[in-house]
């Protein structure tokens, strides 16, 4: 899948290893720290993204 940070335009291609129940909020994906850091500062924690399968 390709994950694109909508604020910066940065994108990565990654593999989905697992899915989890993210009910009750808008979170739909949990990235590995290394992948997240390529898209946004770790301290940011979350960002708006586009997911392309």
The first five atom37 places (N, CA, C, CB, O) and aatype in JSON, in Angstrom:
{
  "aatype": [20, 20, 20, 20, 20, 20, 20, 20, 20, 20, 20, 20, 20, 20, 20, 20, 20, 20, 20, 20, 20, 20, 20, 20, 20, 20, 20, 20, 20, 20, 20, 20, 20, 20, 20, 20, 20, 20, 20, 20, 20, 20, 20, 20, 20, 20, 20, 20, 20, 20, 20, 20, 20],
  "atom_mask": [
    [1, 1, 1, 1, 1],
    [1, 1, 1, 1, 1],
    [1, 1, 1, 1, 1],
    [1, 1, 1, 1, 1],
    [1, 1, 1, 1, 1],
    [1, 1, 1, 1, 1],
    [1, 1, 1, 1, 1],
    [1, 1, 1, 1, 1],
    [1, 1, 1, 1, 1],
    [1, 1, 1, 1, 1],
    [1, 1, 1, 1, 1],
    [1, 1, 1, 1, 1],
    [1, 1, 1, 1, 1],
    [1, 1, 1, 1, 1],
    [1, 1, 1, 1, 1],
    [1, 1, 1, 1, 1],
    [1, 1, 1, 1, 1],
    [1, 1, 1, 1, 1],
    [1, 1, 1, 1, 1],
    [1, 1, 1, 1, 1],
    [1, 1, 1, 1, 1],
    [1, 1, 1, 1, 1],
    [1, 1, 1, 1, 1],
    [1, 1, 1, 1, 1],
    [1, 1, 1, 1, 1],
    [1, 1, 1, 1, 1],
    [1, 1, 1, 1, 1],
    [1, 1, 1, 1, 1],
    [1, 1, 1, 1, 1],
    [1, 1, 1, 1, 1],
    [1, 1, 1, 1, 1],
    [1, 1, 1, 1, 1],
    [1, 1, 1, 1, 1],
    [1, 1, 1, 1, 1],
    [1, 1, 1, 1, 1],
    [1, 1, 1, 1, 1],
    [1, 1, 1, 1, 1],
    [1, 1, 1, 1, 1],
    [1, 1, 1, 1, 1],
    [1, 1, 1, 1, 1],
    [1, 1, 1, 1, 1],
    [1, 1, 1, 1, 1],
    [1, 1, 1, 1, 1],
    [1, 1, 1, 1, 1],
    [1, 1, 1, 1, 1],
    [1, 1, 1, 1, 1],
    [1, 1, 1, 1, 1],
    [1, 1, 1, 1, 1],
    [1, 1, 1, 1, 1],
    [1, 1, 1, 1, 1],
    [1, 1, 1, 1, 1],
    [1, 1, 1, 1, 1],
    [1, 1, 1, 1, 1]
  ],
  "atom_positions": [
    [[0.83, -1.15, 0.0], [0.0, 0.0, 0.0], [0.89, 1.22, 0.0], [-0.95, -0.01, 1.18], [2.03, 1.17, 0.46]],
    [[0.38, 2.32, -0.51], [1.08, 3.6, -0.47], [0.37, 4.5, 0.51], [1.16, 4.25, -1.89], [-0.85, 4.67, 0.46]],
    [[1.14, 5.09, 1.42], [0.61, 6.02, 2.42], [1.18, 7.39, 2.1], [0.97, 5.56, 3.89], [2.4, 7.55, 1.98]],
    [[0.31, 8.38, 1.96], [0.74, 9.74, 1.65], [0.27, 10.68, 2.75], [0.19, 10.2, 0.29], [-0.91, 10.7, 3.11]],
    [[1.2, 11.47, 3.29], [0.88, 12.5, 4.27], [0.25, 13.65, 3.5], [2.16, 12.97, 5.08], [0.9, 14.26, 2.65]],
    [[-1.01, 13.96, 3.78], [-1.72, 14.99, 3.02], [-1.2, 16.4, 3.3], [-3.18, 14.93, 3.33], [-1.41, 17.3, 2.49]],
    [[-0.54, 16.61, 4.43], [-0.01, 17.94, 4.75], [1.3, 18.23, 4.03], [0.19, 18.07, 6.24], [1.56, 19.37, 3.64]],
    [[2.14, 17.2, 3.86], [3.47, 17.42, 3.29], [3.63, 16.85, 1.88], [4.51, 16.81, 4.18], [4.53, 17.27, 1.14]],
    [[2.78, 15.92, 1.51], [2.91, 15.26, 0.21], [3.9, 14.1, 0.22], [3.33, 16.25, -0.82], [4.04, 13.4, -0.78]],
    [[4.59, 13.88, 1.34], [5.53, 12.76, 1.45], [4.77, 11.45, 1.38], [6.36, 12.85, 2.76], [3.66, 11.34, 1.91]],
    [[5.37, 10.44, 0.71], [4.69, 9.15, 0.63], [5.7, 8.02, 0.74], [3.9, 9.03, -0.68], [6.88, 8.17, 0.44]],
    [[5.19, 6.87, 1.18], [5.99, 5.65, 1.27], [5.14, 4.48, 0.77], [6.49, 5.39, 2.74], [3.91, 4.56, 0.75]],
    [[5.81, 3.43, 0.37], [5.13, 2.18, 0.04], [5.48, 1.19, 1.14], [5.54, 1.64, -1.37], [6.65, 1.02, 1.49]],
    [[4.46, 0.54, 1.7], [4.7, -0.39, 2.79], [3.77, -1.6, 2.66], [4.49, 0.31, 4.16], [2.85, -1.61, 1.84]],
    [[4.03, -2.61, 3.48], [3.24, -3.83, 3.49], [2.35, -3.85, 4.72], [4.15, -5.08, 3.46], [2.79, -3.47, 5.81]],
    [[1.11, -4.29, 4.56], [0.19, -4.43, 5.69], [0.49, -5.77, 6.36], [-1.31, -4.34, 5.23], [0.36, -6.82, 5.74]],
    [[0.91, -5.72, 7.64], [1.23, -6.93, 8.39], [0.07, -7.39, 9.27], [2.45, -6.7, 9.23], [-0.03, -8.58, 9.58]],
    [[-0.78, -6.47, 9.66], [-1.83, -6.79, 10.62], [-2.92, -5.74, 10.53], [-1.26, -6.87, 12.06], [-2.69, -4.63, 10.03]],
    [[-4.08, -6.08, 10.99], [-5.18, -5.12, 11.09], [-5.66, -5.13, 12.52], [-6.34, -5.45, 10.08], [-5.57, -6.15, 13.21]],
    [[-6.18, -4.01, 12.97], [-6.67, -3.97, 14.34], [-8.0, -3.27, 14.43], [-5.67, -3.28, 15.23], [-8.42, -2.58, 13.5]],
    [[-8.68, -3.47, 15.54], [-9.94, -2.75, 15.72], [-9.67, -1.31, 16.14], [-10.82, -3.47, 16.78], [-9.17, -1.07, 17.24]],
    [[-9.99, -0.38, 15.29], [-9.78, 1.03, 15.59], [-11.12, 1.72, 15.72], [-8.92, 1.71, 14.5], [-11.31, 2.81, 15.2]],
    [[-12.06, 1.09, 16.41], [-13.41, 1.65, 16.52], [-13.43, 2.85, 17.44], [-14.38, 0.58, 17.02], [-12.63, 2.95, 18.38]],
    [[-14.35, 3.75, 17.17], [-14.54, 4.89, 18.04], [-13.68, 6.1, 17.72], [-14.28, 4.49, 19.42], [-13.83, 7.14, 18.36]],
    [[-12.79, 6.0, 16.76], [-11.98, 7.15, 16.38], [-11.68, 7.08, 14.89], [-10.66, 7.21, 17.2], [-12.15, 6.18, 14.19]],
    [[-10.91, 8.01, 14.41], [-10.63, 8.09, 12.98], [-9.34, 7.38, 12.59], [-10.56, 9.52, 12.55], [-8.93, 7.45, 11.43]],
    [[-8.68, 6.72, 13.52], [-7.42, 6.04, 13.21], [-7.71, 4.77, 12.42], [-6.62, 5.72, 14.51], [-8.55, 3.96, 12.82]],
    [[-7.0, 4.59, 11.31], [-7.22, 3.41, 10.48], [-5.95, 2.63, 10.2], [-7.84, 3.82, 9.17], [-6.0, 1.55, 9.61]],
    [[-4.79, 3.16, 10.63], [-3.53, 2.52, 10.3], [-2.5, 2.82, 11.38], [-3.02, 2.98, 8.92], [-2.42, 3.94, 11.87]],
    [[-1.71, 1.81, 11.74], [-0.63, 1.98, 12.71], [0.66, 1.63, 12.0], [-0.85, 1.09, 13.99], [0.9, 0.46, 11.67]],
    [[1.5, 2.62, 11.76], [2.76, 2.41, 11.04], [3.89, 2.07, 12.0], [3.12, 3.65, 10.23], [3.89, 2.48, 13.16]],
    [[4.86, 1.32, 11.5], [6.09, 1.08, 12.23], [6.8, 2.42, 12.41], [7.01, 0.05, 11.49], [6.68, 3.3, 11.56]],
    [[7.52, 2.58, 13.5], [8.2, 3.86, 13.8], [9.07, 4.34, 12.65], [9.06, 3.71, 15.05], [9.06, 5.53, 12.32]],
    [[9.82, 3.44, 12.02], [10.7, 3.84, 10.92], [9.9, 4.39, 9.74], [11.55, 2.64, 10.45], [10.29, 5.38, 9.12]],
    [[8.78, 3.74, 9.44], [7.94, 4.2, 8.33], [7.29, 5.54, 8.67], [6.86, 3.16, 7.99], [7.25, 6.45, 7.84]],
    [[6.77, 5.65, 9.9], [6.13, 6.9, 10.32], [7.11, 8.06, 10.22], [5.58, 6.78, 11.75], [6.75, 9.14, 9.74]],
    [[8.34, 7.84, 10.67], [9.32, 8.93, 10.7], [9.7, 9.42, 9.31], [10.57, 8.48, 11.44], [10.23, 10.52, 9.16]],
    [[9.44, 8.62, 8.28], [9.68, 9.07, 6.91], [8.57, 9.99, 6.42], [9.81, 7.86, 5.97], [8.72, 10.68, 5.41]],
    [[7.44, 9.99, 7.13], [6.29, 10.8, 6.73], [6.03, 12.0, 7.62], [5.06, 9.94, 6.71], [5.52, 13.02, 7.17]],
    [[6.4, 11.89, 8.9], [6.15, 12.97, 9.87], [7.03, 12.74, 11.09], [4.63, 13.02, 10.28], [7.5, 11.63, 11.32]],
    [[7.27, 13.81, 11.87], [8.05, 13.64, 13.1], [7.32, 12.69, 14.06], [8.3, 15.01, 13.78], [6.1, 12.78, 14.21]],
    [[8.06, 11.8, 14.71], [7.44, 10.86, 15.64], [6.64, 11.58, 16.72], [8.5, 10.0, 16.29], [5.6, 11.08, 17.16]],
    [[7.11, 12.75, 17.15], [6.43, 13.51, 18.2], [5.02, 13.93, 17.77], [7.24, 14.73, 18.58], [4.17, 14.18, 18.62]],
    [[4.79, 14.02, 16.47], [3.49, 14.44, 15.96], [2.41, 13.4, 16.28], [3.56, 14.67, 14.44], [1.27, 13.75, 16.57]],
    [[2.78, 12.13, 16.22], [1.86, 11.07, 16.62], [0.84, 10.63, 15.59], [1.16, 11.49, 17.8], [0.68, 9.43, 15.38]],
    [[0.15, 11.56, 14.96], [-0.84, 11.24, 13.93], [-0.77, 12.27, 12.81], [-2.26, 11.18, 14.54], [-0.24, 13.36, 13.0]],
    [[-1.31, 11.92, 11.66], [-1.41, 12.88, 10.55], [-2.52, 12.42, 9.62], [-0.06, 13.02, 9.79], [-2.91, 11.25, 9.63]],
    [[-3.03, 13.33, 8.83], [-4.04, 13.01, 7.83], [-3.35, 12.38, 6.63], [-4.87, 14.27, 7.41], [-2.36, 12.92, 6.12]],
    [[-3.88, 11.24, 6.18], [-3.21, 10.49, 5.12], [-4.19, 10.01, 4.06], [-2.47, 9.31, 5.71], [-5.39, 9.88, 4.3]],
    [[-3.63, 9.76, 2.89], [-4.35, 9.07, 1.83], [-3.73, 7.68, 1.73], [-4.29, 9.85, 0.45], [-2.51, 7.54, 1.72]],
    [[-4.58, 6.66, 1.65], [-4.12, 5.28, 1.52], [-4.52, 4.76, 0.16], [-4.71, 4.39, 2.65], [-5.69, 4.81, -0.22]],
    [[-3.55, 4.26, -0.59], [-3.8, 3.68, -1.91], [-3.36, 2.22, -1.89], [-3.05, 4.47, -3.03], [-2.22, 1.91, -1.55]],
    [[-4.29, 1.33, -2.25], [-4.01, -0.11, -2.23], [-3.48, -0.57, -3.54], [-5.24, -0.91, -1.88], [-3.19, -1.75, -3.71]]
  ]
}
